Coordinates of C-alpha atoms in Angstrom, one line a residue:
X1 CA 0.0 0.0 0.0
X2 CA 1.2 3.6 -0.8
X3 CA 1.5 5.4 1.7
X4 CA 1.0 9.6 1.6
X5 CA 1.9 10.9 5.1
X6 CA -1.3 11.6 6.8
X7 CA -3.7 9.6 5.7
X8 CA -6.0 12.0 4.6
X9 CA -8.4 11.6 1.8
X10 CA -7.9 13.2 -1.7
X11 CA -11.1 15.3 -1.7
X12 CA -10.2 16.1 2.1
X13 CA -6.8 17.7 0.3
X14 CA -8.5 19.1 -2.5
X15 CA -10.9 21.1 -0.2
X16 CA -8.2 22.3 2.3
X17 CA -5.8 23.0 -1.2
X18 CA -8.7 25.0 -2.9
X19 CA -9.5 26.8 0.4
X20 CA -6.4 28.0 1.1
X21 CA -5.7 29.2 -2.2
X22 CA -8.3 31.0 -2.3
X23 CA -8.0 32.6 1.1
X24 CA -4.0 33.2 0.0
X25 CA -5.3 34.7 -2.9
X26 CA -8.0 37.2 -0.8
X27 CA -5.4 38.2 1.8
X28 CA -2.3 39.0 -1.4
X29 CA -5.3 41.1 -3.2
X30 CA -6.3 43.0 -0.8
X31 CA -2.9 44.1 0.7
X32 CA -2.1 44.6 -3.0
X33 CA -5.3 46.7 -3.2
X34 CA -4.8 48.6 -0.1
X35 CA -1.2 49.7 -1.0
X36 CA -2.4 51.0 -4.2
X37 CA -5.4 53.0 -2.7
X38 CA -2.9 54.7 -0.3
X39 CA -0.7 55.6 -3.3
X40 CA -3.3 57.1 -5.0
X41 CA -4.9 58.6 -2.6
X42 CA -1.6 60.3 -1.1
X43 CA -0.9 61.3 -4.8
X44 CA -4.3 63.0 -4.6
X45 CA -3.7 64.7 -1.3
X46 CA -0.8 66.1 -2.7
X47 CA -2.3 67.8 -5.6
X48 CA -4.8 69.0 -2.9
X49 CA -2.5 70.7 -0.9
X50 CA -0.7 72.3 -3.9
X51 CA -3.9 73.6 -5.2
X52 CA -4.2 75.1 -1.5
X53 CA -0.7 76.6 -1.3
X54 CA -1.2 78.1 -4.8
X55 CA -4.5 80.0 -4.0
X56 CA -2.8 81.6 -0.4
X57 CA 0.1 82.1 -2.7
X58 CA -1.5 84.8 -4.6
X59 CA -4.2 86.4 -1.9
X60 CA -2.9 90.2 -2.2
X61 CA -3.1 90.2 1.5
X62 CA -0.3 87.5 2.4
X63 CA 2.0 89.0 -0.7
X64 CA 1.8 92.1 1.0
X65 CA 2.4 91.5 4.4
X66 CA 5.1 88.4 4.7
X67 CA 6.9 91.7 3.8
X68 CA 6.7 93.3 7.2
X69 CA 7.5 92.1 10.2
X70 CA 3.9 92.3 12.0
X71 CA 2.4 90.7 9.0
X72 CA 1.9 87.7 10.8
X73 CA -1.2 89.3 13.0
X74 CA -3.0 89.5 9.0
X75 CA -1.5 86.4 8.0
X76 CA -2.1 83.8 10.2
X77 CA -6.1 84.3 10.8
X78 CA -6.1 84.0 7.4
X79 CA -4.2 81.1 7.1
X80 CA -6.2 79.3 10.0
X81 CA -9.4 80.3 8.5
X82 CA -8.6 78.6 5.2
X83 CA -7.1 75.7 6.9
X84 CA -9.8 74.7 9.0
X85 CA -12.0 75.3 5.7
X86 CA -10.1 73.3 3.4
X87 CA -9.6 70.2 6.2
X88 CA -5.5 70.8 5.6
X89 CA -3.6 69.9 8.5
X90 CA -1.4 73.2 8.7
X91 CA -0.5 76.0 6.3
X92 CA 2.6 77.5 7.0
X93 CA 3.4 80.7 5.8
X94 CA 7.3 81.9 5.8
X95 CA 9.6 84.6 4.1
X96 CA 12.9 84.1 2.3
X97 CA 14.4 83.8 5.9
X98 CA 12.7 81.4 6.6
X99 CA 10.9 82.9 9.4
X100 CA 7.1 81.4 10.1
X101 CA 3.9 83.8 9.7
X102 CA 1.5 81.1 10.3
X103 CA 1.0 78.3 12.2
X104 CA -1.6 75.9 14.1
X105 CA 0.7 76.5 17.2
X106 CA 1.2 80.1 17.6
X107 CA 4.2 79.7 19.9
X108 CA 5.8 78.8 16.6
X109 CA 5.2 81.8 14.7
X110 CA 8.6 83.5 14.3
X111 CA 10.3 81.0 14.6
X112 CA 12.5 79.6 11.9
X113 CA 11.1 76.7 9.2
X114 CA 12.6 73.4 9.7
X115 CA 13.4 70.9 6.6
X116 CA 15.4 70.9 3.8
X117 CA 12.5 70.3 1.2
X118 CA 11.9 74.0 2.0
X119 CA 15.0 74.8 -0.2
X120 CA 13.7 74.8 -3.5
X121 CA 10.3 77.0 -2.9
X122 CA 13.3 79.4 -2.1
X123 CA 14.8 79.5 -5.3
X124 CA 11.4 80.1 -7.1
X125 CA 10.5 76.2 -7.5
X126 CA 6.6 74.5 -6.7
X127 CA 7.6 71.5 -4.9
X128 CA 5.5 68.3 -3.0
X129 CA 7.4 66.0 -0.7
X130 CA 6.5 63.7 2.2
X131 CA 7.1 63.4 5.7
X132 CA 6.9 62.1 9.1
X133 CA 6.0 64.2 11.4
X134 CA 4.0 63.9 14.6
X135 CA 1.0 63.2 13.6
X136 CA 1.8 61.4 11.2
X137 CA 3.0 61.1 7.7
X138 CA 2.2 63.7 5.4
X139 CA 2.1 65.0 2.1
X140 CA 3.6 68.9 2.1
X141 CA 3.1 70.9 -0.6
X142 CA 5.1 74.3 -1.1
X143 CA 4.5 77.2 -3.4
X144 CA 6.7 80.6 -4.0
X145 CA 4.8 84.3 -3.0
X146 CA 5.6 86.9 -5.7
X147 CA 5.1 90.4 -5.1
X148 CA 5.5 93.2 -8.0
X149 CA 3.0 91.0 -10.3
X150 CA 5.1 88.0 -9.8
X151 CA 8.3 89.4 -10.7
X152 CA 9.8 88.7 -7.4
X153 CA 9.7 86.3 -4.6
X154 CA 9.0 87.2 -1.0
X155 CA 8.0 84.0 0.5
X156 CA 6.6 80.5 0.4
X157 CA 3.6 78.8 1.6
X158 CA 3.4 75.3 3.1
X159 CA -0.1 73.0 3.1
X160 CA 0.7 70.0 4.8
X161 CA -2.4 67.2 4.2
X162 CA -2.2 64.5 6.8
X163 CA -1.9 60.8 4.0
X164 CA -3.9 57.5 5.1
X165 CA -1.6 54.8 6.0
X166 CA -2.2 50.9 5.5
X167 CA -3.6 50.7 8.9
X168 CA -5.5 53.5 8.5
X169 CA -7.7 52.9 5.6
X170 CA -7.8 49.1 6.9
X171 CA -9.3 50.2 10.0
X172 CA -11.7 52.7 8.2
X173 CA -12.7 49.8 5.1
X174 CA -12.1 46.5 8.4
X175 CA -16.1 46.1 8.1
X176 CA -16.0 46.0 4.7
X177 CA -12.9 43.6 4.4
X178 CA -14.4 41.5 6.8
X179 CA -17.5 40.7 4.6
X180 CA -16.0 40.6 1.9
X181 CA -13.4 37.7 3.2
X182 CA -16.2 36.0 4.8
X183 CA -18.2 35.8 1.7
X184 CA -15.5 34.7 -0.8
X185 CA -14.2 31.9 2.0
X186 CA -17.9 30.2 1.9
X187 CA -17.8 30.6 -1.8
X188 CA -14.5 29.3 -2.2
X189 CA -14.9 26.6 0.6
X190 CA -18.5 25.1 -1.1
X191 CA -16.3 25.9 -5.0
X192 CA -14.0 23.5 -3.0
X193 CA -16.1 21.2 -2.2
X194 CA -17.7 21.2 -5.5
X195 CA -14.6 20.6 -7.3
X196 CA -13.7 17.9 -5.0
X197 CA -16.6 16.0 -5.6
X198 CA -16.1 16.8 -9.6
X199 CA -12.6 15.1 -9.4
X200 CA -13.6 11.9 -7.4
X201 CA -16.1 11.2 -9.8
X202 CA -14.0 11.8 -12.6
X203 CA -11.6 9.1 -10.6
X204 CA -14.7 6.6 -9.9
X205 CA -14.3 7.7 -6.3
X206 CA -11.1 6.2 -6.0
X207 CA -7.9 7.2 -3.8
X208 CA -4.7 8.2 -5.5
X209 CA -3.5 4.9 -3.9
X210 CA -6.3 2.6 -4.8
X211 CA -5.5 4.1 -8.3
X212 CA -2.0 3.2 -7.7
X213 CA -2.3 -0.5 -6.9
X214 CA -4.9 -0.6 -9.3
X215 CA -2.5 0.6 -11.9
X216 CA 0.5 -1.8 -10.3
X217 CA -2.1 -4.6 -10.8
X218 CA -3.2 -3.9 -14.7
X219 CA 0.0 -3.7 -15.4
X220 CA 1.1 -7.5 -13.9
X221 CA -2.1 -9.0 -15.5
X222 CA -1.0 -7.6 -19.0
X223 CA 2.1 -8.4 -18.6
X224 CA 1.2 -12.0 -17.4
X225 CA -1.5 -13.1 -20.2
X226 CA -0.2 -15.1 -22.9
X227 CA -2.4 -13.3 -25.7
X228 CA -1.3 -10.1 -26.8
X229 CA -2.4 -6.6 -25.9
X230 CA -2.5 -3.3 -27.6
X231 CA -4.3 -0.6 -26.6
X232 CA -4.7 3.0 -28.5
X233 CA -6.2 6.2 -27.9
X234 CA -8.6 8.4 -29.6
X235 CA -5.1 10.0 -31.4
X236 CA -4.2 6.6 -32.6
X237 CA -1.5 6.5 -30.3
X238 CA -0.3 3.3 -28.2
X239 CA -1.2 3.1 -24.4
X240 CA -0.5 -0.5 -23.5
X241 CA 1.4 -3.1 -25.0
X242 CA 2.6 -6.0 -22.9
X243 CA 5.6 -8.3 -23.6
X244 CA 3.3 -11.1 -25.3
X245 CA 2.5 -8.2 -27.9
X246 CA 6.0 -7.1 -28.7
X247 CA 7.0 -11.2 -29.1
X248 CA 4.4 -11.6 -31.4
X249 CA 5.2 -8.3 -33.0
X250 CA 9.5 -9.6 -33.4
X251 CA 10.1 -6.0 -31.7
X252 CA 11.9 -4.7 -28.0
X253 CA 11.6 -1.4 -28.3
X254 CA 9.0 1.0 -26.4
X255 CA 5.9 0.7 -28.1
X256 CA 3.6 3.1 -25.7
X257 CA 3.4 6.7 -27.3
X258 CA 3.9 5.5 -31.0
X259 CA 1.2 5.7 -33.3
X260 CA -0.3 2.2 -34.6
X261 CA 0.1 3.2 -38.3
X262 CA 3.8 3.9 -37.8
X263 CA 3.8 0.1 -35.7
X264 CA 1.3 -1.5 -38.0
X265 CA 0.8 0.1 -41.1
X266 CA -2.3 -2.5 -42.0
X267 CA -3.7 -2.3 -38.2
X268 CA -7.4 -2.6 -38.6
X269 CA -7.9 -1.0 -34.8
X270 CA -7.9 2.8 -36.2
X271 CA -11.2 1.4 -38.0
X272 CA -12.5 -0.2 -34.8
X273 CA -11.3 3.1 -33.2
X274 CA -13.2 5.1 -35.8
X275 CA -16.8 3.1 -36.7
X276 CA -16.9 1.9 -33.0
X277 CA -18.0 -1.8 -34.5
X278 CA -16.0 -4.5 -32.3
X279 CA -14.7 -7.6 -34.5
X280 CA -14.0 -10.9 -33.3
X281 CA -11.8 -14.0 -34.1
X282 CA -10.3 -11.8 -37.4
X283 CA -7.1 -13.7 -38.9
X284 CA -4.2 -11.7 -39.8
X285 CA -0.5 -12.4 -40.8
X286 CA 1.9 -10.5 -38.8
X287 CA 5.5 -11.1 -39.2
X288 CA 4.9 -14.3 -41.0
X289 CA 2.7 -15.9 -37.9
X290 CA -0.9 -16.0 -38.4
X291 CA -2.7 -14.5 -36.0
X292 CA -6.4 -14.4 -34.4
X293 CA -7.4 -11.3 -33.0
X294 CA -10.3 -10.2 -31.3
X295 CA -10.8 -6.1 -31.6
X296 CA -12.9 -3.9 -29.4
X297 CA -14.0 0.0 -29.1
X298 CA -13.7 1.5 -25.3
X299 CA -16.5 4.2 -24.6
X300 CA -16.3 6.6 -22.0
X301 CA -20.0 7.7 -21.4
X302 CA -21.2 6.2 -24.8
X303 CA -17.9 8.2 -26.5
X304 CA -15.5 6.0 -27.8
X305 CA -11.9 6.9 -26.5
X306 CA -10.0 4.3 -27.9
X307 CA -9.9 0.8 -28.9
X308 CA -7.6 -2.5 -27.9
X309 CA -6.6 -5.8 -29.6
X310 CA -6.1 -9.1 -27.9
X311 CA -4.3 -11.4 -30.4
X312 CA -2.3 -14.9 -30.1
X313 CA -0.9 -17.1 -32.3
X314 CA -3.2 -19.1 -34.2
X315 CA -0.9 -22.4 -34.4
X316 CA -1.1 -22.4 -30.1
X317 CA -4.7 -22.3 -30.7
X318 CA -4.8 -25.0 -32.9
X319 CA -2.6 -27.2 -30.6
X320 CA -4.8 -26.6 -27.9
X321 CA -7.3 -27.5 -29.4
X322 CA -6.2 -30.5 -31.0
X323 CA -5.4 -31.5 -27.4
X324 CA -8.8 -31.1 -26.1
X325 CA -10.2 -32.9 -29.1
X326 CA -8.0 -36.0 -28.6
X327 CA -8.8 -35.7 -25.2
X328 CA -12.3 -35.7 -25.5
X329 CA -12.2 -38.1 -27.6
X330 CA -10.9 -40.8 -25.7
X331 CA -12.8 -40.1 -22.6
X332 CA -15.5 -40.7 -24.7
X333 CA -14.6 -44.1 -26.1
X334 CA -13.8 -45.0 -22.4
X335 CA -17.3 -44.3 -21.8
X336 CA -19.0 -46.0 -24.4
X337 CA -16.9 -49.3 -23.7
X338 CA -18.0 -48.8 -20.0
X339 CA -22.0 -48.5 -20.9
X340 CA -21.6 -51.4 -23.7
X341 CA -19.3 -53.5 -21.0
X342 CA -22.5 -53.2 -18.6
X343 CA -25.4 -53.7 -20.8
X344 CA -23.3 -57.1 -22.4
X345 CA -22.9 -58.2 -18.3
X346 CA -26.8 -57.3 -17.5
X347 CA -27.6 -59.8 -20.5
X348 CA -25.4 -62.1 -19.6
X349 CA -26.4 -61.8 -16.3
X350 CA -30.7 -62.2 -16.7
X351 CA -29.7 -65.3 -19.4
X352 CA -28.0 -67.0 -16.7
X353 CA -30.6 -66.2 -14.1
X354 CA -33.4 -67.7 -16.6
X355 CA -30.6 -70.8 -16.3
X356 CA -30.0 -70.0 -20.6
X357 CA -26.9 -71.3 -20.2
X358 CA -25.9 -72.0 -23.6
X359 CA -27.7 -68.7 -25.2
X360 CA -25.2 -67.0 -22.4
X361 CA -22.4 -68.6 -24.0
X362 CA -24.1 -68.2 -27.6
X363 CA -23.9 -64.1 -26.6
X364 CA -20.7 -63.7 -25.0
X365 CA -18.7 -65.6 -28.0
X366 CA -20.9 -63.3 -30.7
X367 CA -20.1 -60.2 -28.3
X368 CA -16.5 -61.3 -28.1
X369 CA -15.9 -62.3 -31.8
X370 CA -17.6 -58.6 -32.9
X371 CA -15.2 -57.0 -30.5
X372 CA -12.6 -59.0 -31.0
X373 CA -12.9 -58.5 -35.5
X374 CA -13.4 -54.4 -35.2
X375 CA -10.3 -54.2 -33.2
X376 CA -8.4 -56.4 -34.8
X377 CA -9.4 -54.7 -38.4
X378 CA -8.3 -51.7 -36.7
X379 CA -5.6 -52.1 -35.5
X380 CA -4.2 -54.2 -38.9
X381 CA -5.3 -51.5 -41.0
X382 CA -4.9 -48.6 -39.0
X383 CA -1.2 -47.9 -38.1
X384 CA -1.5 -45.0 -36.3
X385 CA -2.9 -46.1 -32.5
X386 CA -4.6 -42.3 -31.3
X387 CA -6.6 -42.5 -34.7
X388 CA -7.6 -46.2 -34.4
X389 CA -8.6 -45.6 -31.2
X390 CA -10.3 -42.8 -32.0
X391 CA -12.9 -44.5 -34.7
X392 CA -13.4 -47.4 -32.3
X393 CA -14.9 -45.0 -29.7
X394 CA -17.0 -43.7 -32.5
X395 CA -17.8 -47.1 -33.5
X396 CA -19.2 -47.7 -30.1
X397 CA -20.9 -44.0 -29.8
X398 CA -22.8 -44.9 -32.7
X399 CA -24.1 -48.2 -31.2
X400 CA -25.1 -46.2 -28.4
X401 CA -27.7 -44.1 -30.4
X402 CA -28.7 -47.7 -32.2
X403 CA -26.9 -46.5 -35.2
X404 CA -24.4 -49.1 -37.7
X405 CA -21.1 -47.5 -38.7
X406 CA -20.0 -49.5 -41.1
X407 CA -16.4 -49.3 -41.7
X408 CA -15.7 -49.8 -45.4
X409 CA -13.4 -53.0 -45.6
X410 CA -11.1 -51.3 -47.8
X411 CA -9.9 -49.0 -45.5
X412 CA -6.1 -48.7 -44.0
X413 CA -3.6 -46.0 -43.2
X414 CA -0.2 -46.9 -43.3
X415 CA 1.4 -43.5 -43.1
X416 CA 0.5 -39.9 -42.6
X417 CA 0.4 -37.8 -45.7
X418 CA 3.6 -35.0 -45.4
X419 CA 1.9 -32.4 -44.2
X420 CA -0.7 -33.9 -41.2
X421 CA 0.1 -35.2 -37.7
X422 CA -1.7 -37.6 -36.1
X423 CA -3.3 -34.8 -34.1
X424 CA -4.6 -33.2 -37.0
X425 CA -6.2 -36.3 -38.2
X426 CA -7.7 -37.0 -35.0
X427 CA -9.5 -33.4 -35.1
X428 CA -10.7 -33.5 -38.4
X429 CA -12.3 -37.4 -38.4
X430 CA -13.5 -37.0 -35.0
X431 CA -15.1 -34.0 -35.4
X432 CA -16.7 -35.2 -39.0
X433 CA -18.0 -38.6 -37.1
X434 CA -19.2 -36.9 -34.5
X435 CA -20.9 -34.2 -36.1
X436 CA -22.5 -37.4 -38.8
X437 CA -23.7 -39.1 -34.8
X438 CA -25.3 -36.1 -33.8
X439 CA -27.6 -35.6 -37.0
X440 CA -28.4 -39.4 -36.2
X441 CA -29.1 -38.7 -32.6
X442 CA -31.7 -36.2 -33.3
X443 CA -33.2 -38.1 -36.5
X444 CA -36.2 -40.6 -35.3
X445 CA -36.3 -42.4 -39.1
X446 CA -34.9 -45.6 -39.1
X447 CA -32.3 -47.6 -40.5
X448 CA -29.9 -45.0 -39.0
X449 CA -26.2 -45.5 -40.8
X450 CA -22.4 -43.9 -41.0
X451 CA -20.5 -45.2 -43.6
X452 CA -17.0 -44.5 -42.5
X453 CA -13.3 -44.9 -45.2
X454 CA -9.9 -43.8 -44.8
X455 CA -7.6 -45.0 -47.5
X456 CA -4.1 -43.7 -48.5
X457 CA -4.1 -45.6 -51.8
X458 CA -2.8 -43.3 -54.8
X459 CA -0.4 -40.9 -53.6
X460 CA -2.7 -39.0 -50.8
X461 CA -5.4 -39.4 -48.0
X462 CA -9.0 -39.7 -48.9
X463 CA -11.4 -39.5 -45.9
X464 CA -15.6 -40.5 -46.8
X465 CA -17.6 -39.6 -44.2
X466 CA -21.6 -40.7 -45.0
X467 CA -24.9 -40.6 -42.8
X468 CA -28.5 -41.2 -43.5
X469 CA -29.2 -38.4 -41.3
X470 CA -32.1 -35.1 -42.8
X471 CA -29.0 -33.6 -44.2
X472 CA -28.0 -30.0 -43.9
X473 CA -30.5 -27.4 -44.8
X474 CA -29.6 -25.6 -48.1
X475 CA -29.8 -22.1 -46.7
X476 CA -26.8 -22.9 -44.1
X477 CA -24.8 -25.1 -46.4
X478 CA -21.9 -22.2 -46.9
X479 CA -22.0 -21.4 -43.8
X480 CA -21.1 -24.6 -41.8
X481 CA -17.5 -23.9 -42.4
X482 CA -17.7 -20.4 -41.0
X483 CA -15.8 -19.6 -37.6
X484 CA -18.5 -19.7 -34.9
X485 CA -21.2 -20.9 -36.5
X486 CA -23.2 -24.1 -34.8
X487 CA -27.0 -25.4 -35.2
X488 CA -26.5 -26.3 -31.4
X489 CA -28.1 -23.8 -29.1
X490 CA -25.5 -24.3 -26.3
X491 CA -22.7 -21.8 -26.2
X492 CA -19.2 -23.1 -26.4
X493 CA -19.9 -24.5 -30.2
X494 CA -19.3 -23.7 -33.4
X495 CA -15.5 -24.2 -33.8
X496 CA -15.4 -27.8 -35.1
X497 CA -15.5 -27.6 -39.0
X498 CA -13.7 -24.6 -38.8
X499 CA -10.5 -25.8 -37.5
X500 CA -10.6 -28.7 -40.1
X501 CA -11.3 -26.8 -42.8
X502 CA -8.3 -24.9 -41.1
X503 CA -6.4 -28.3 -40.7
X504 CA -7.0 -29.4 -44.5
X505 CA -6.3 -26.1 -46.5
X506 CA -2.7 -26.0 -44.4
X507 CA -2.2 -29.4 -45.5
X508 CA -3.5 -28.5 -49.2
X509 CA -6.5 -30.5 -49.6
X510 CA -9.8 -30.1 -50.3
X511 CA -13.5 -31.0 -48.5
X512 CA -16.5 -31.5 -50.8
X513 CA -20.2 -31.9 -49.4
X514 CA -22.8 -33.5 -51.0
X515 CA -26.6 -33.3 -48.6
X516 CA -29.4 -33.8 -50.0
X517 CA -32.6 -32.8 -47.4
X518 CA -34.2 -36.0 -45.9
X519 CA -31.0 -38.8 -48.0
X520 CA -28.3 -37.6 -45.9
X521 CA -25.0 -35.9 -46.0
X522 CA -21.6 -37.0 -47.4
X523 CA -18.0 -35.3 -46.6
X524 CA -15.4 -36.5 -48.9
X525 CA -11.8 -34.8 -47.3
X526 CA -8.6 -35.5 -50.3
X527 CA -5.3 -34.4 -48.8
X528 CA -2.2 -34.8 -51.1
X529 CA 0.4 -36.2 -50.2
X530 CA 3.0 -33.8 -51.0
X531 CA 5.0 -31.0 -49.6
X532 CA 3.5 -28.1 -51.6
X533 CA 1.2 -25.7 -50.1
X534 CA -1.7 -26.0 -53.0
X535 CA -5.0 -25.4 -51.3
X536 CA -8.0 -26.9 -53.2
X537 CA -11.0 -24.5 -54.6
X538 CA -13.6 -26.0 -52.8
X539 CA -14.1 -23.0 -50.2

């Protein structure tokens, strides 16, 4: 299990992440927002206090007085009167000594201006600087006097505005701040929540780690299936490939990220990808190996997103099922000989209870000698011992639905043709004698027959299968042949004269079917023996 510190839950993190980003994003803004009102508004202060200094600057009254040395007693009611008008915190009126003719504290008056910012309102110069001063910081602005209609300077006058500070217009807006960060943390905190519940559902409700070992364990199952896999997305580009894939595919390199055309260039999954039809059991040749393939869309909410392709070798399929026929098969001929063994011993046994002795004698020599000829025919003219075996467990199957195989006296098999194995043989007559017993088994009409050859006379194998079965119907006739398709109505059928039509065109022979409705059906199989890989025309 991965583990993520405290084990909290990812839409618990996404709500406190969202939250506090939003709340980091409140308290930046508004700092940034009060910082920029102060500048402004101390930029408007001073222009305030300049337009003040200018309009005491030319009253006739201060020009004319901060001449004389009583011209304080005009000046500074003045001066108070327009300061307490205008809201400025002092106006200071002074000469070109620097002497003061006005102030809020009239112990100051004659006293000498202090600050260098003073300097250049003495050399003719409007000027606005800020200070600290006791109150506070301000914003001062100073303007020149002129006397003798501005031709020469006699003094300056000095409007100092009081400027808001940070704390200040936090303290005069905190009521508004407050609601404001209130309101956007429940939005943001429910937006949280929201998007929290967005992204688990866009995770099926899953946990980063769940997703993780889920991940981890995709992964090991790919990687551990025998069949291939390849995966794509809507772009055509590879998302999974395991190692089966890039066997079958004769590559090592990383697959993930390429684009199927460039891997494949006859890859049928960009039309899977594109038409959203799945297809199923398709056969393909890729790098010389025949392949069967089974191809499939994936939809996301009815979309299709992609598409993957599960493939394996065909000739592993083949074997497999070879095995499983063979198999089958001889389980099957153990059974019959069991069921045939104890209906012959329950005869035997009620002709000896009705003291019959000598018709119980009479019936075990005729039981024996009928055993005794079929196997020994068998096994003379049959060399190969799975195949004999084989038709003497359909010999006894077909007894068991009261049918007569008859086993043309002709017959024999001394050697394989080149190009089949005893395995193949086994599929393709057991399946056509079994398929020949179950028209029979169905079929109430009596006499119920299978004429059964094998011969290897003139240079090949020819295989006559015959029943007196309904035959097939004439609208499924080119069908039979077809991967999948089965009269039965149980599922798990449907592959039996495919794989030996499969097993006879890779030995180059041919299967010809003659059924006629209600006179039977007849499969005449011809392989050649020769190394060639001719296919016959029949199909």
């Amino acid at each position: 299990m991965i583990k993520t510190g405290r084990n909290y839950k990812l839409s618990t993190k996404i709500i406190i992440l969202s939250f506090c980003s939003v709340l980091l994003v409140i308290l930046v803004g508004g700092s940034v927002m009060v910082n920029k009102i102060a500048a402004i508004m101390e930029d408007e202060m001073g222009k305030r206090a300049l337009a003040i200094a200018r309009t005491m600057a030319q009253t006739p009254l201060i020009q004319e007085n901060v001449q004389n040395s009583q011209g304080w007693l005009k000046i500074q009611p003045i001066a108070e009167k327009t300061r307490v008008a205008t809201g400025a915190e002092y106006i200071v009126v002074v000469n070109m000594d620097g002497i003061r003719y006005s102030h809020p504290v009239a112990d100051r008056i004659g006293k000498r201006f202090t600050g260098e910012d003073i300097f250049p309102s003495l050399s003719d110069q409007e000027s606005v600087s800020s200070a600290k001063g006791v109150l506070g910081p301000s914003v001062r602005a100073f303007v020149p006097i002129k006397a003798d209609e501005g031709t020469r300077q006699v003094g300056v006058v000095v409007v100092g505005i009081l400027t808001p500070t940070f704390s200040g217009i936090y303290k005069s807006i905190r009521f508004e701040v407050y609601s404001v960060l209130f309101l956007c943390s429940v939005l943001g905190f429910l937006g949280s929540i929201f998007l929290a519940g967005r992204i688990k559902e866009a995770l099926f409700k899953m946990e980063p780690a769940e997703i993780a070992r889920l991940l981890e364990e995709r992964t090991a199952i790919f990687q551990a299936l025998g069949e291939g896999i390849i995966a794509i997305d809507s772009e055509y580009k590879i998302t999974v490939a395991n190692e089966a894939a890039k066997k079958i595919l004769g590559t090592t390199d990383k697959l993930i990220g390429k684009s199927i055309r460039n891997v494949l260039k006859n890859s049928n999954l960009p039309r899977v990808l594109e038409n959203g039809e799945p297809e199923f059991n398709q056969e393909k040749v890729i790098n010389n190996t025949v392949i069967i393939s089974n191809r499939i869309p994936v939809r996301v909410k009815g979309q299709v997103v992609g598409a993957v392709a599960t493939f394996r070798d065909r000739t592993e399929i083949h074997r497999l099922a070879e095995e499983l026929t063979g198999v089958k098969a001889f389980v099957e001929a153990l059974r019959v000989q069991n069921h045939e063994h104890l209906n012959r011993l329950h005869t035997i046994a009620g002709l000896i209870q009705l003291k019959k002795y000598h018709d119980a004698m009479d019936y075990v020599f005729n039981v024996t000698e009928e055993q005794k000829n079929i196997t020994s025919f068998l096994t003379r003219r049959i060399k190969d011992n799975s195949l004999a075996g084989l038709i003497l467990g359909k010999y006894g199957r077909a007894k068991e639905i009261r049918a007569d195989m008859i086993i043309d006296n002709n017959s024999s098999l001394a050697r394989l043709p080149d190009k089949v194995d005893s395995n193949a043989l086994v599929v393709i007559i057991g399946n056509i004698l079994e398929n020949a017993i179950e028209a029979l088994k169905k079929y109430h009409s009596f006499p119920k027959k299978i004429y059964f050859s094998v011969s290897d006379k003139g240079g090949g194998l020819k295989i006559t299968v015959e029943d007196s079965g309904p035959g097939i119907p004439e609208e499924i006739r080119d069908r039979i042949f077809d991967n999948g398709f089965s009269t039965k109505e149980e599922e798990g059928h449907g592959l039996g004269l495919y794989i030996v039509k499969e097993h006879v065109l890779a030995a180059g022979g041919s299967i010809c079917v003659d059924s006629s409705s209600g006179q039977g059906t007849r499969f005449t199989i011809t392989i050649p023996n020769r190394t060639d890989e001719q296919r016959g025309d029949d199909f």
